[in-house]
Amino acid sequence: MRLKPLIAAAITSASLLALPAAADPGQVWLYNWSGYMDPDTLAAFQDATGTAVVLDTYGDADEAEARLLARGTGYDLAIVASETVGRLADAGAISKFSLPAVPNAAGLDTELMQILLASLPQAEGYALPYLWGTTGLAYDRDAVQERLPGAPLDSWALVFDPENASKLADCGISIVNSVEEVLAAALVYLGLDPQSQSEQDIEAAFSLLSAIAPYVRSFDSYQYDALMDGDVCLAIAWSTAGLAPQMEDENSSYQYVIPREGSNLWGDLFVVPSDAGDPEGAHRLVNHVLQPSEMARATVFNNATNSVPAARQQIRDPGYAIPALTLPPELRKKLFVVKPRTGEEKQSLDRRWRLLQIGL
């Protein structure tokens, strides 16, 4: 889940074109988060297969879910947030993969996939992982310690304690615009089950969020620039954005942490729309991306945990061996996956989330 202002000149943007009326054997249509795949990966696929990738992008998980549910998109392949896959599968909007057509799937990190499937059994057969990440805290160490000496830097209390939030408001607090993930973080901070669907628990979590909302500068899916430019000193962020300052600027005072109470493990997953015009081309593209060399490229390009363990040996920069990216066993024990909700339940959360953001 990374939004970055990058559009590859070598890849045609579908936003400039009409969607195809029928499958073109020389093209595969891909729907993905903006700036979330190295253009060299897609160029290499075209060189290897003679098939061009036509790319359309989105900036919000709800946008992608709604578009795929509506059908008739013309997409052959999409990369979507894990929490949407259950609803897409239940609605018949995506098709099962033919694993023999994706031999590189044999190299996937089975442990992370099992963590996902334990909470999201609907994804089995319908989704294959592209990249993994967590939802944690990114903070400017200097700015935070100046305002909060002795602050709990490894705890959700840094943001969810209203007293702490009030003292950090002047240097900027940003919260990722993902209600299901932020709600889960609030629940685990309160000592409740992060997957709880109890109305009492959800009310307690929203009360907590309402208490800190006045101190929040923005609720935003796109946090990369704000963190890289130092516009905020604390963010609940996806690891792809939260890690960017420390990975891309050796002089940065920013740190990204997975809070000790626990954190959400998210996956951005490949799915094949049920009305895909070229599912065979989609399978070939997935198999290409899941090569260890391409997965290594994806890790460096996105600051993400890649889905193929063998790829880590091909990343020469030791900076990418940090626990927040490799997710060693001691960290994996603290991870949970957002439990899928029905469309009606999600709509209810969205309404409460919007009201919270506007102060109602």
mmCIF file of C-alpha atoms in Angstrom:
data_model
loop_
_atom_site.group_PDB
_atom_site.id
_atom_site.type_symbol
_atom_site.label_atom_id
_atom_site.label_comp_id
_atom_site.label_asym_id
_atom_site.label_seq_id
_atom_site.Cartn_x
_atom_site.Cartn_y
_atom_site.Cartn_z
ATOM 1 C CA MET A 1 0.000 0.000 0.000
ATOM 2 C CA ARG A 2 2.134 2.779 -1.209
ATOM 3 C CA LEU A 3 1.101 5.907 -3.023
ATOM 4 C CA LYS A 4 3.887 7.699 -4.790
ATOM 5 C CA PRO A 5 3.707 10.399 -7.488
ATOM 6 C CA LEU A 6 5.316 8.249 -10.146
ATOM 7 C CA ILE A 7 3.880 7.300 -13.508
ATOM 8 C CA ALA A 8 6.156 5.472 -15.901
ATOM 9 C CA ALA A 9 6.425 6.978 -19.341
ATOM 10 C CA ALA A 10 7.055 3.500 -20.724
ATOM 11 C CA ILE A 11 3.718 2.229 -19.411
ATOM 12 C CA THR A 12 0.513 3.424 -20.975
ATOM 13 C CA SER A 13 -1.923 4.845 -18.453
ATOM 14 C CA ALA A 14 -5.397 3.423 -18.906
ATOM 15 C CA SER A 15 -6.876 6.611 -17.499
ATOM 16 C CA LEU A 16 -6.073 8.185 -20.858
ATOM 17 C CA LEU A 17 -7.717 5.414 -22.867
ATOM 18 C CA ALA A 18 -11.106 3.831 -23.257
ATOM 19 C CA LEU A 19 -11.311 0.415 -21.631
ATOM 20 C CA PRO A 20 -11.076 -2.407 -24.169
ATOM 21 C CA ALA A 21 -14.255 -3.852 -25.593
ATOM 22 C CA ALA A 22 -12.518 -7.203 -26.099
ATOM 23 C CA ALA A 23 -9.271 -8.821 -25.042
ATOM 24 C CA ASP A 24 -6.208 -7.768 -26.986
ATOM 25 C CA PRO A 25 -3.740 -10.677 -27.152
ATOM 26 C CA GLY A 26 -0.890 -8.180 -27.153
ATOM 27 C CA GLN A 27 -1.925 -6.461 -23.907
ATOM 28 C CA VAL A 28 -2.631 -7.236 -20.261
ATOM 29 C CA TRP A 29 -4.618 -4.653 -18.322
ATOM 30 C CA LEU A 30 -3.433 -4.147 -14.744
ATOM 31 C CA TYR A 31 -5.216 -2.174 -11.995
ATOM 32 C CA ASN A 32 -2.892 -1.204 -9.135
ATOM 33 C CA TRP A 33 -2.125 1.324 -6.431
ATOM 34 C CA SER A 34 -0.431 4.404 -7.852
ATOM 35 C CA GLY A 35 3.350 4.119 -8.113
ATOM 36 C CA TYR A 36 3.377 0.631 -6.610
ATOM 37 C CA MET A 37 5.339 -1.390 -9.146
ATOM 38 C CA ASP A 38 8.739 -0.630 -10.597
ATOM 39 C CA PRO A 39 8.301 0.267 -14.298
ATOM 40 C CA ASP A 40 11.338 -1.902 -15.051
ATOM 41 C CA THR A 41 9.359 -4.949 -13.879
ATOM 42 C CA LEU A 42 6.631 -4.299 -16.423
ATOM 43 C CA ALA A 43 9.110 -3.463 -19.158
ATOM 44 C CA ALA A 44 10.919 -6.751 -18.493
ATOM 45 C CA PHE A 45 7.630 -8.638 -18.806
ATOM 46 C CA GLN A 46 7.010 -7.063 -22.197
ATOM 47 C CA ASP A 47 10.534 -7.896 -23.326
ATOM 48 C CA ALA A 48 10.167 -11.510 -22.201
ATOM 49 C CA THR A 49 6.670 -12.182 -23.533
ATOM 50 C CA GLY A 50 5.939 -9.582 -26.193
ATOM 51 C CA THR A 51 2.870 -8.568 -24.178
ATOM 52 C CA ALA A 52 2.477 -4.947 -23.137
ATOM 53 C CA VAL A 53 1.030 -3.980 -19.760
ATOM 54 C CA VAL A 54 -1.611 -1.257 -19.767
ATOM 55 C CA LEU A 55 -1.731 0.253 -16.307
ATOM 56 C CA ASP A 56 -4.599 1.986 -14.534
ATOM 57 C CA THR A 57 -4.138 3.204 -10.966
ATOM 58 C CA TYR A 58 -6.136 4.105 -7.896
ATOM 59 C CA GLY A 59 -5.451 5.918 -4.642
ATOM 60 C CA ASP A 60 -7.895 4.367 -2.182
ATOM 61 C CA ALA A 61 -8.780 0.768 -1.358
ATOM 62 C CA ASP A 62 -12.501 1.558 -1.316
ATOM 63 C CA GLU A 63 -12.227 2.968 -4.831
ATOM 64 C CA ALA A 64 -10.677 -0.234 -6.135
ATOM 65 C CA GLU A 65 -13.208 -2.431 -4.353
ATOM 66 C CA ALA A 66 -16.168 -0.465 -5.710
ATOM 67 C CA ARG A 67 -14.806 -0.550 -9.243
ATOM 68 C CA LEU A 68 -14.238 -4.305 -9.235
ATOM 69 C CA LEU A 69 -17.645 -4.959 -7.687
ATOM 70 C CA ALA A 70 -19.257 -2.930 -10.486
ATOM 71 C CA ARG A 71 -17.736 -5.278 -13.117
ATOM 72 C CA GLY A 72 -17.147 -4.386 -16.741
ATOM 73 C CA THR A 73 -13.783 -2.803 -15.967
ATOM 74 C CA GLY A 74 -11.789 -4.501 -18.699
ATOM 75 C CA TYR A 75 -9.013 -5.346 -16.233
ATOM 76 C CA ASP A 76 -7.230 -8.685 -16.504
ATOM 77 C CA LEU A 77 -5.436 -8.402 -13.165
ATOM 78 C CA ALA A 78 -5.686 -6.219 -10.073
ATOM 79 C CA ILE A 79 -3.683 -5.696 -6.900
ATOM 80 C CA VAL A 80 -6.001 -4.971 -3.984
ATOM 81 C CA ALA A 81 -5.899 -4.594 -0.202
ATOM 82 C CA SER A 82 -6.329 -7.832 1.707
ATOM 83 C CA GLU A 83 -9.331 -6.637 3.688
ATOM 84 C CA THR A 84 -11.357 -6.270 0.465
ATOM 85 C CA VAL A 85 -10.745 -9.757 -0.943
ATOM 86 C CA GLY A 86 -13.390 -11.551 1.115
ATOM 87 C CA ARG A 87 -16.112 -9.190 -0.052
ATOM 88 C CA LEU A 88 -14.925 -9.428 -3.666
ATOM 89 C CA ALA A 89 -14.926 -13.240 -3.531
ATOM 90 C CA ASP A 90 -18.334 -13.419 -1.858
ATOM 91 C CA ALA A 91 -19.768 -11.149 -4.564
ATOM 92 C CA GLY A 92 -18.345 -13.272 -7.361
ATOM 93 C CA ALA A 93 -16.246 -10.357 -8.605
ATOM 94 C CA ILE A 94 -12.996 -12.348 -8.765
ATOM 95 C CA SER A 95 -12.023 -15.766 -10.099
ATOM 96 C CA LYS A 96 -9.802 -18.487 -8.672
ATOM 97 C CA PHE A 97 -6.205 -18.762 -9.776
ATOM 98 C CA SER A 98 -4.942 -21.770 -11.684
ATOM 99 C CA LEU A 99 -1.810 -22.457 -9.649
ATOM 100 C CA PRO A 100 -0.163 -24.689 -12.291
ATOM 101 C CA ALA A 101 -0.048 -21.556 -14.461
ATOM 102 C CA VAL A 102 1.888 -19.707 -11.723
ATOM 103 C CA PRO A 103 4.804 -22.036 -10.872
ATOM 104 C CA ASN A 104 6.686 -19.252 -9.068
ATOM 105 C CA ALA A 105 3.915 -19.259 -6.441
ATOM 106 C CA ALA A 106 5.720 -22.271 -4.964
ATOM 107 C CA GLY A 107 8.297 -19.855 -3.556
ATOM 108 C CA LEU A 108 5.820 -17.758 -1.557
ATOM 109 C CA ASP A 109 6.216 -17.147 2.179
ATOM 110 C CA THR A 110 3.761 -19.763 3.415
ATOM 111 C CA GLU A 111 3.885 -18.607 7.036
ATOM 112 C CA LEU A 112 2.639 -15.106 6.203
ATOM 113 C CA MET A 113 0.006 -16.566 3.905
ATOM 114 C CA GLN A 114 -1.249 -18.815 6.708
ATOM 115 C CA ILE A 115 -1.509 -15.824 9.054
ATOM 116 C CA LEU A 116 -3.666 -14.161 6.395
ATOM 117 C CA LEU A 117 -5.835 -17.190 5.659
ATOM 118 C CA ALA A 118 -6.493 -17.828 9.354
ATOM 119 C CA SER A 119 -8.491 -14.594 9.418
ATOM 120 C CA LEU A 120 -9.439 -14.415 5.754
ATOM 121 C CA PRO A 121 -10.289 -17.949 4.577
ATOM 122 C CA GLN A 122 -12.218 -16.526 1.600
ATOM 123 C CA ALA A 123 -8.904 -15.503 0.045
ATOM 124 C CA GLU A 124 -7.742 -19.100 -0.425
ATOM 125 C CA GLY A 125 -7.482 -19.826 -4.130
ATOM 126 C CA TYR A 126 -8.676 -16.337 -5.069
ATOM 127 C CA ALA A 127 -5.595 -14.297 -4.173
ATOM 128 C CA LEU A 128 -1.816 -14.463 -4.315
ATOM 129 C CA PRO A 129 0.387 -12.021 -2.395
ATOM 130 C CA TYR A 130 2.356 -9.278 -4.112
ATOM 131 C CA LEU A 131 3.757 -7.459 -1.065
ATOM 132 C CA TRP A 132 3.248 -7.460 2.693
ATOM 133 C CA GLY A 133 3.472 -4.686 5.248
ATOM 134 C CA THR A 134 2.298 -3.498 8.623
ATOM 135 C CA THR A 135 0.394 -0.529 10.008
ATOM 136 C CA GLY A 136 2.489 1.146 12.689
ATOM 137 C CA LEU A 137 3.919 4.409 13.979
ATOM 138 C CA ALA A 138 6.294 6.700 12.094
ATOM 139 C CA TYR A 139 7.695 9.542 14.167
ATOM 140 C CA ASP A 140 10.320 12.264 14.090
ATOM 141 C CA ARG A 141 12.469 11.267 17.054
ATOM 142 C CA ASP A 142 13.836 14.769 17.684
ATOM 143 C CA ALA A 143 10.483 16.558 17.473
ATOM 144 C CA VAL A 144 8.702 14.001 19.648
ATOM 145 C CA GLN A 145 11.348 13.848 22.357
ATOM 146 C CA GLU A 146 11.510 17.645 22.510
ATOM 147 C CA ARG A 147 7.792 17.773 23.314
ATOM 148 C CA LEU A 148 7.486 14.494 25.204
ATOM 149 C CA PRO A 149 10.694 13.563 27.051
ATOM 150 C CA GLY A 150 10.526 9.885 27.927
ATOM 151 C CA ALA A 151 7.661 9.302 25.493
ATOM 152 C CA PRO A 152 6.530 5.680 24.926
ATOM 153 C CA LEU A 153 8.048 5.464 21.451
ATOM 154 C CA ASP A 154 7.190 1.782 20.989
ATOM 155 C CA SER A 155 3.550 2.003 22.058
ATOM 156 C CA TRP A 156 0.242 3.036 20.505
ATOM 157 C CA ALA A 157 -0.025 5.265 23.592
ATOM 158 C CA LEU A 158 2.181 7.741 21.742
ATOM 159 C CA VAL A 159 -0.807 8.691 19.615
ATOM 160 C CA PHE A 160 -3.856 7.218 21.357
ATOM 161 C CA ASP A 161 -3.226 8.869 24.748
ATOM 162 C CA PRO A 162 -4.984 12.250 24.334
ATOM 163 C CA GLU A 163 -2.416 13.963 26.556
ATOM 164 C CA ASN A 164 0.390 12.843 24.257
ATOM 165 C CA ALA A 165 -1.562 13.739 21.126
ATOM 166 C CA SER A 166 -2.266 17.234 22.435
ATOM 167 C CA LYS A 167 1.434 17.903 22.952
ATOM 168 C CA LEU A 168 2.310 16.725 19.454
ATOM 169 C CA ALA A 169 -0.485 18.517 17.627
ATOM 170 C CA ASP A 170 1.638 21.550 16.797
ATOM 171 C CA CYS A 171 4.222 19.517 14.863
ATOM 172 C CA GLY A 172 1.577 17.524 13.034
ATOM 173 C CA ILE A 173 -0.200 14.191 13.458
ATOM 174 C CA SER A 174 -1.396 12.203 10.447
ATOM 175 C CA ILE A 175 -3.549 9.075 10.496
ATOM 176 C CA VAL A 176 -3.814 6.777 7.507
ATOM 177 C CA ASN A 177 -7.283 6.923 6.010
ATOM 178 C CA SER A 178 -8.167 3.256 6.592
ATOM 179 C CA VAL A 179 -10.913 2.799 9.146
ATOM 180 C CA GLU A 180 -10.628 -0.980 9.486
ATOM 181 C CA GLU A 181 -6.892 -0.848 10.229
ATOM 182 C CA VAL A 182 -7.012 2.160 12.566
ATOM 183 C CA LEU A 183 -9.971 0.675 14.416
ATOM 184 C CA ALA A 184 -8.007 -2.555 14.944
ATOM 185 C CA ALA A 185 -5.052 -0.578 16.307
ATOM 186 C CA ALA A 186 -7.327 1.255 18.749
ATOM 187 C CA LEU A 187 -8.839 -2.032 19.886
ATOM 188 C CA VAL A 188 -5.481 -3.667 20.565
ATOM 189 C CA TYR A 189 -4.307 -0.567 22.463
ATOM 190 C CA LEU A 190 -7.394 -0.865 24.673
ATOM 191 C CA GLY A 191 -6.504 -4.482 25.416
ATOM 192 C CA LEU A 192 -9.385 -5.755 23.299
ATOM 193 C CA ASP A 193 -9.425 -8.260 20.470
ATOM 194 C CA PRO A 194 -8.270 -6.342 17.357
ATOM 195 C CA GLN A 195 -10.601 -8.528 15.298
ATOM 196 C CA SER A 196 -13.598 -7.870 17.557
ATOM 197 C CA GLN A 197 -16.917 -7.181 15.884
ATOM 198 C CA SER A 198 -18.668 -6.499 19.184
ATOM 199 C CA GLU A 199 -20.585 -3.245 19.046
ATOM 200 C CA GLN A 200 -19.461 -2.444 22.598
ATOM 201 C CA ASP A 201 -15.816 -2.846 21.636
ATOM 202 C CA ILE A 202 -16.230 -0.844 18.437
ATOM 203 C CA GLU A 203 -17.895 1.958 20.386
ATOM 204 C CA ALA A 204 -14.992 2.011 22.850
ATOM 205 C CA ALA A 205 -12.511 2.242 19.991
ATOM 206 C CA PHE A 206 -14.397 5.093 18.315
ATOM 207 C CA SER A 207 -14.598 6.939 21.633
ATOM 208 C CA LEU A 208 -10.823 6.676 21.889
ATOM 209 C CA LEU A 209 -10.384 7.941 18.333
ATOM 210 C CA SER A 210 -12.800 10.807 18.916
ATOM 211 C CA ALA A 211 -10.743 11.931 21.908
ATOM 212 C CA ILE A 212 -7.610 12.414 19.778
ATOM 213 C CA ALA A 213 -9.304 13.577 16.564
ATOM 214 C CA PRO A 214 -9.061 17.315 17.461
ATOM 215 C CA TYR A 215 -5.273 16.980 17.505
ATOM 216 C CA VAL A 216 -5.000 15.226 14.125
ATOM 217 C CA ARG A 217 -3.891 17.345 11.181
ATOM 218 C CA SER A 218 -4.933 14.923 8.461
ATOM 219 C CA PHE A 219 -6.553 11.587 7.710
ATOM 220 C CA ASP A 220 -4.741 10.637 4.551
ATOM 221 C CA SER A 221 -3.965 7.598 2.418
ATOM 222 C CA TYR A 222 -1.054 9.436 0.841
ATOM 223 C CA GLN A 223 1.519 10.142 3.582
ATOM 224 C CA TYR A 224 4.763 9.643 1.687
ATOM 225 C CA ASP A 225 5.427 13.320 0.940
ATOM 226 C CA ALA A 226 4.360 14.536 4.401
ATOM 227 C CA LEU A 227 6.863 12.175 6.021
ATOM 228 C CA MET A 228 9.675 12.745 3.532
ATOM 229 C CA ASP A 229 9.247 16.523 3.768
ATOM 230 C CA GLY A 230 8.961 16.565 7.576
ATOM 231 C CA ASP A 231 5.472 18.081 7.540
ATOM 232 C CA VAL A 232 4.273 15.815 10.373
ATOM 233 C CA CYS A 233 6.095 14.482 13.405
ATOM 234 C CA LEU A 234 3.859 11.471 14.072
ATOM 235 C CA ALA A 235 1.803 9.245 11.830
ATOM 236 C CA ILE A 236 -0.180 6.068 11.987
ATOM 237 C CA ALA A 237 1.113 4.850 8.655
ATOM 238 C CA TRP A 238 1.511 1.909 6.371
ATOM 239 C CA SER A 239 5.066 0.631 6.657
ATOM 240 C CA THR A 240 5.734 1.423 2.996
ATOM 241 C CA ALA A 241 5.337 5.136 3.716
ATOM 242 C CA GLY A 242 6.441 5.001 7.355
ATOM 243 C CA LEU A 243 9.805 3.476 6.468
ATOM 244 C CA ALA A 244 10.496 5.831 3.579
ATOM 245 C CA PRO A 245 12.405 8.556 5.492
ATOM 246 C CA GLN A 246 14.815 6.195 7.237
ATOM 247 C CA MET A 247 15.282 4.026 4.124
ATOM 248 C CA GLU A 248 15.668 6.837 1.602
ATOM 249 C CA ASP A 249 17.406 9.544 3.660
ATOM 250 C CA GLU A 250 20.355 8.482 5.808
ATOM 251 C CA ASN A 251 20.184 11.772 7.727
ATOM 252 C CA SER A 252 16.525 11.443 8.646
ATOM 253 C CA SER A 253 15.491 11.518 12.309
ATOM 254 C CA TYR A 254 12.336 9.522 11.530
ATOM 255 C CA GLN A 255 11.765 6.014 12.828
ATOM 256 C CA TYR A 256 9.091 3.450 12.065
ATOM 257 C CA VAL A 257 8.005 1.009 14.780
ATOM 258 C CA ILE A 258 5.603 -1.864 15.144
ATOM 259 C CA PRO A 259 4.016 -1.056 18.536
ATOM 260 C CA ARG A 260 4.568 -3.530 21.320
ATOM 261 C CA GLU A 261 0.815 -4.083 21.772
ATOM 262 C CA GLY A 262 0.588 -5.549 18.262
ATOM 263 C CA SER A 263 0.041 -4.405 14.706
ATOM 264 C CA ASN A 264 -1.955 -5.175 11.618
ATOM 265 C CA LEU A 265 -0.334 -7.327 8.945
ATOM 266 C CA TRP A 266 -1.668 -6.298 5.571
ATOM 267 C CA GLY A 267 -1.160 -7.809 2.184
ATOM 268 C CA ASP A 268 -1.620 -6.342 -1.250
ATOM 269 C CA LEU A 269 -2.872 -9.270 -3.242
ATOM 270 C CA PHE A 270 -3.161 -10.225 -6.884
ATOM 271 C CA VAL A 271 -6.718 -11.040 -7.958
ATOM 272 C CA VAL A 272 -8.200 -11.864 -11.361
ATOM 273 C CA PRO A 273 -11.534 -10.112 -12.063
ATOM 274 C CA SER A 274 -14.276 -12.578 -12.939
ATOM 275 C CA ASP A 275 -14.813 -10.839 -16.283
ATOM 276 C CA ALA A 276 -11.124 -10.622 -17.219
ATOM 277 C CA GLY A 277 -10.620 -10.729 -20.964
ATOM 278 C CA ASP A 278 -7.197 -12.387 -20.757
ATOM 279 C CA PRO A 279 -6.868 -14.466 -17.573
ATOM 280 C CA GLU A 280 -4.000 -16.408 -19.138
ATOM 281 C CA GLY A 281 -2.061 -13.179 -19.612
ATOM 282 C CA ALA A 282 -2.848 -12.244 -16.008
ATOM 283 C CA HIS A 283 -1.366 -15.534 -14.796
ATOM 284 C CA ARG A 284 1.766 -14.973 -16.876
ATOM 285 C CA LEU A 285 2.220 -11.491 -15.410
ATOM 286 C CA VAL A 286 1.824 -12.760 -11.831
ATOM 287 C CA ASN A 287 4.335 -15.516 -12.473
ATOM 288 C CA HIS A 288 6.783 -12.950 -13.851
ATOM 289 C CA VAL A 289 6.433 -10.650 -10.843
ATOM 290 C CA LEU A 290 6.893 -13.526 -8.370
ATOM 291 C CA GLN A 291 10.392 -14.303 -9.651
ATOM 292 C CA PRO A 292 12.924 -13.720 -6.839
ATOM 293 C CA SER A 293 14.734 -11.081 -8.904
ATOM 294 C CA GLU A 294 11.522 -9.110 -9.450
ATOM 295 C CA MET A 295 10.477 -9.487 -5.830
ATOM 296 C CA ALA A 296 13.847 -8.112 -4.730
ATOM 297 C CA ARG A 297 13.246 -5.158 -7.029
ATOM 298 C CA ALA A 298 9.773 -4.673 -5.523
ATOM 299 C CA THR A 299 11.129 -4.601 -1.972
ATOM 300 C CA VAL A 300 13.628 -1.857 -2.771
ATOM 301 C CA PHE A 301 11.169 0.144 -4.866
ATOM 302 C CA ASN A 302 8.379 0.065 -2.266
ATOM 303 C CA ASN A 303 10.083 -0.381 1.144
ATOM 304 C CA ALA A 304 7.869 -3.429 1.550
ATOM 305 C CA THR A 305 8.120 -7.000 2.776
ATOM 306 C CA ASN A 306 8.210 -9.141 -0.340
ATOM 307 C CA SER A 307 6.316 -12.383 -0.623
ATOM 308 C CA VAL A 308 9.207 -14.596 -1.793
ATOM 309 C CA PRO A 309 11.839 -15.329 0.914
ATOM 310 C CA ALA A 310 14.460 -16.329 -1.682
ATOM 311 C CA ALA A 311 14.378 -12.773 -3.002
ATOM 312 C CA ARG A 312 16.013 -11.442 0.163
ATOM 313 C CA GLN A 313 19.334 -12.993 -0.842
ATOM 314 C CA GLN A 314 19.344 -10.805 -3.943
ATOM 315 C CA ILE A 315 19.038 -7.530 -2.020
ATOM 316 C CA ARG A 316 22.611 -6.389 -1.426
ATOM 317 C CA ASP A 317 21.831 -3.299 0.625
ATOM 318 C CA PRO A 318 21.987 -4.376 4.323
ATOM 319 C CA GLY A 319 19.560 -1.574 5.145
ATOM 320 C CA TYR A 320 16.751 -3.763 3.863
ATOM 321 C CA ALA A 321 17.485 -6.487 6.429
ATOM 322 C CA ILE A 322 15.777 -4.545 9.234
ATOM 323 C CA PRO A 323 13.130 -6.383 11.305
ATOM 324 C CA ALA A 324 10.323 -4.074 10.130
ATOM 325 C CA LEU A 325 10.872 -5.483 6.630
ATOM 326 C CA THR A 326 11.960 -9.066 7.256
ATOM 327 C CA LEU A 327 9.370 -9.624 10.021
ATOM 328 C CA PRO A 328 11.307 -12.168 12.117
ATOM 329 C CA PRO A 329 9.411 -14.687 14.296
ATOM 330 C CA GLU A 330 9.350 -12.471 17.401
ATOM 331 C CA LEU A 331 7.577 -9.759 15.421
ATOM 332 C CA ARG A 332 5.229 -12.099 13.592
ATOM 333 C CA LYS A 333 3.848 -13.207 16.956
ATOM 334 C CA LYS A 334 2.548 -9.657 17.471
ATOM 335 C CA LEU A 335 0.839 -9.404 14.090
ATOM 336 C CA PHE A 336 -2.846 -9.830 13.347
ATOM 337 C CA VAL A 337 -4.948 -9.480 10.217
ATOM 338 C CA VAL A 338 -8.009 -7.258 9.999
ATOM 339 C CA LYS A 339 -11.016 -9.562 10.075
ATOM 340 C CA PRO A 340 -13.258 -9.213 7.005
ATOM 341 C CA ARG A 341 -16.560 -7.447 7.395
ATOM 342 C CA THR A 342 -19.677 -7.590 5.288
ATOM 343 C CA GLY A 343 -20.450 -4.740 2.919
ATOM 344 C CA GLU A 344 -23.129 -3.469 5.293
ATOM 345 C CA GLU A 345 -20.758 -3.546 8.272
ATOM 346 C CA LYS A 346 -18.100 -1.725 6.266
ATOM 347 C CA GLN A 347 -20.576 0.980 5.234
ATOM 348 C CA SER A 348 -21.481 1.535 8.885
ATOM 349 C CA LEU A 349 -17.813 1.932 9.821
ATOM 350 C CA ASP A 350 -17.231 4.302 6.891
ATOM 351 C CA ARG A 351 -20.073 6.543 8.033
ATOM 352 C CA ARG A 352 -18.785 6.727 11.615
ATOM 353 C CA TRP A 353 -15.255 7.327 10.349
ATOM 354 C CA ARG A 354 -16.383 10.242 8.177
ATOM 355 C CA LEU A 355 -18.354 11.785 11.023
ATOM 356 C CA LEU A 356 -15.304 11.484 13.276
ATOM 357 C CA GLN A 357 -13.145 13.251 10.702
ATOM 358 C CA ILE A 358 -15.487 16.212 10.451
ATOM 359 C CA GLY A 359 -15.887 16.451 14.212
ATOM 360 C CA LEU A 360 -19.417 15.102 14.606
#
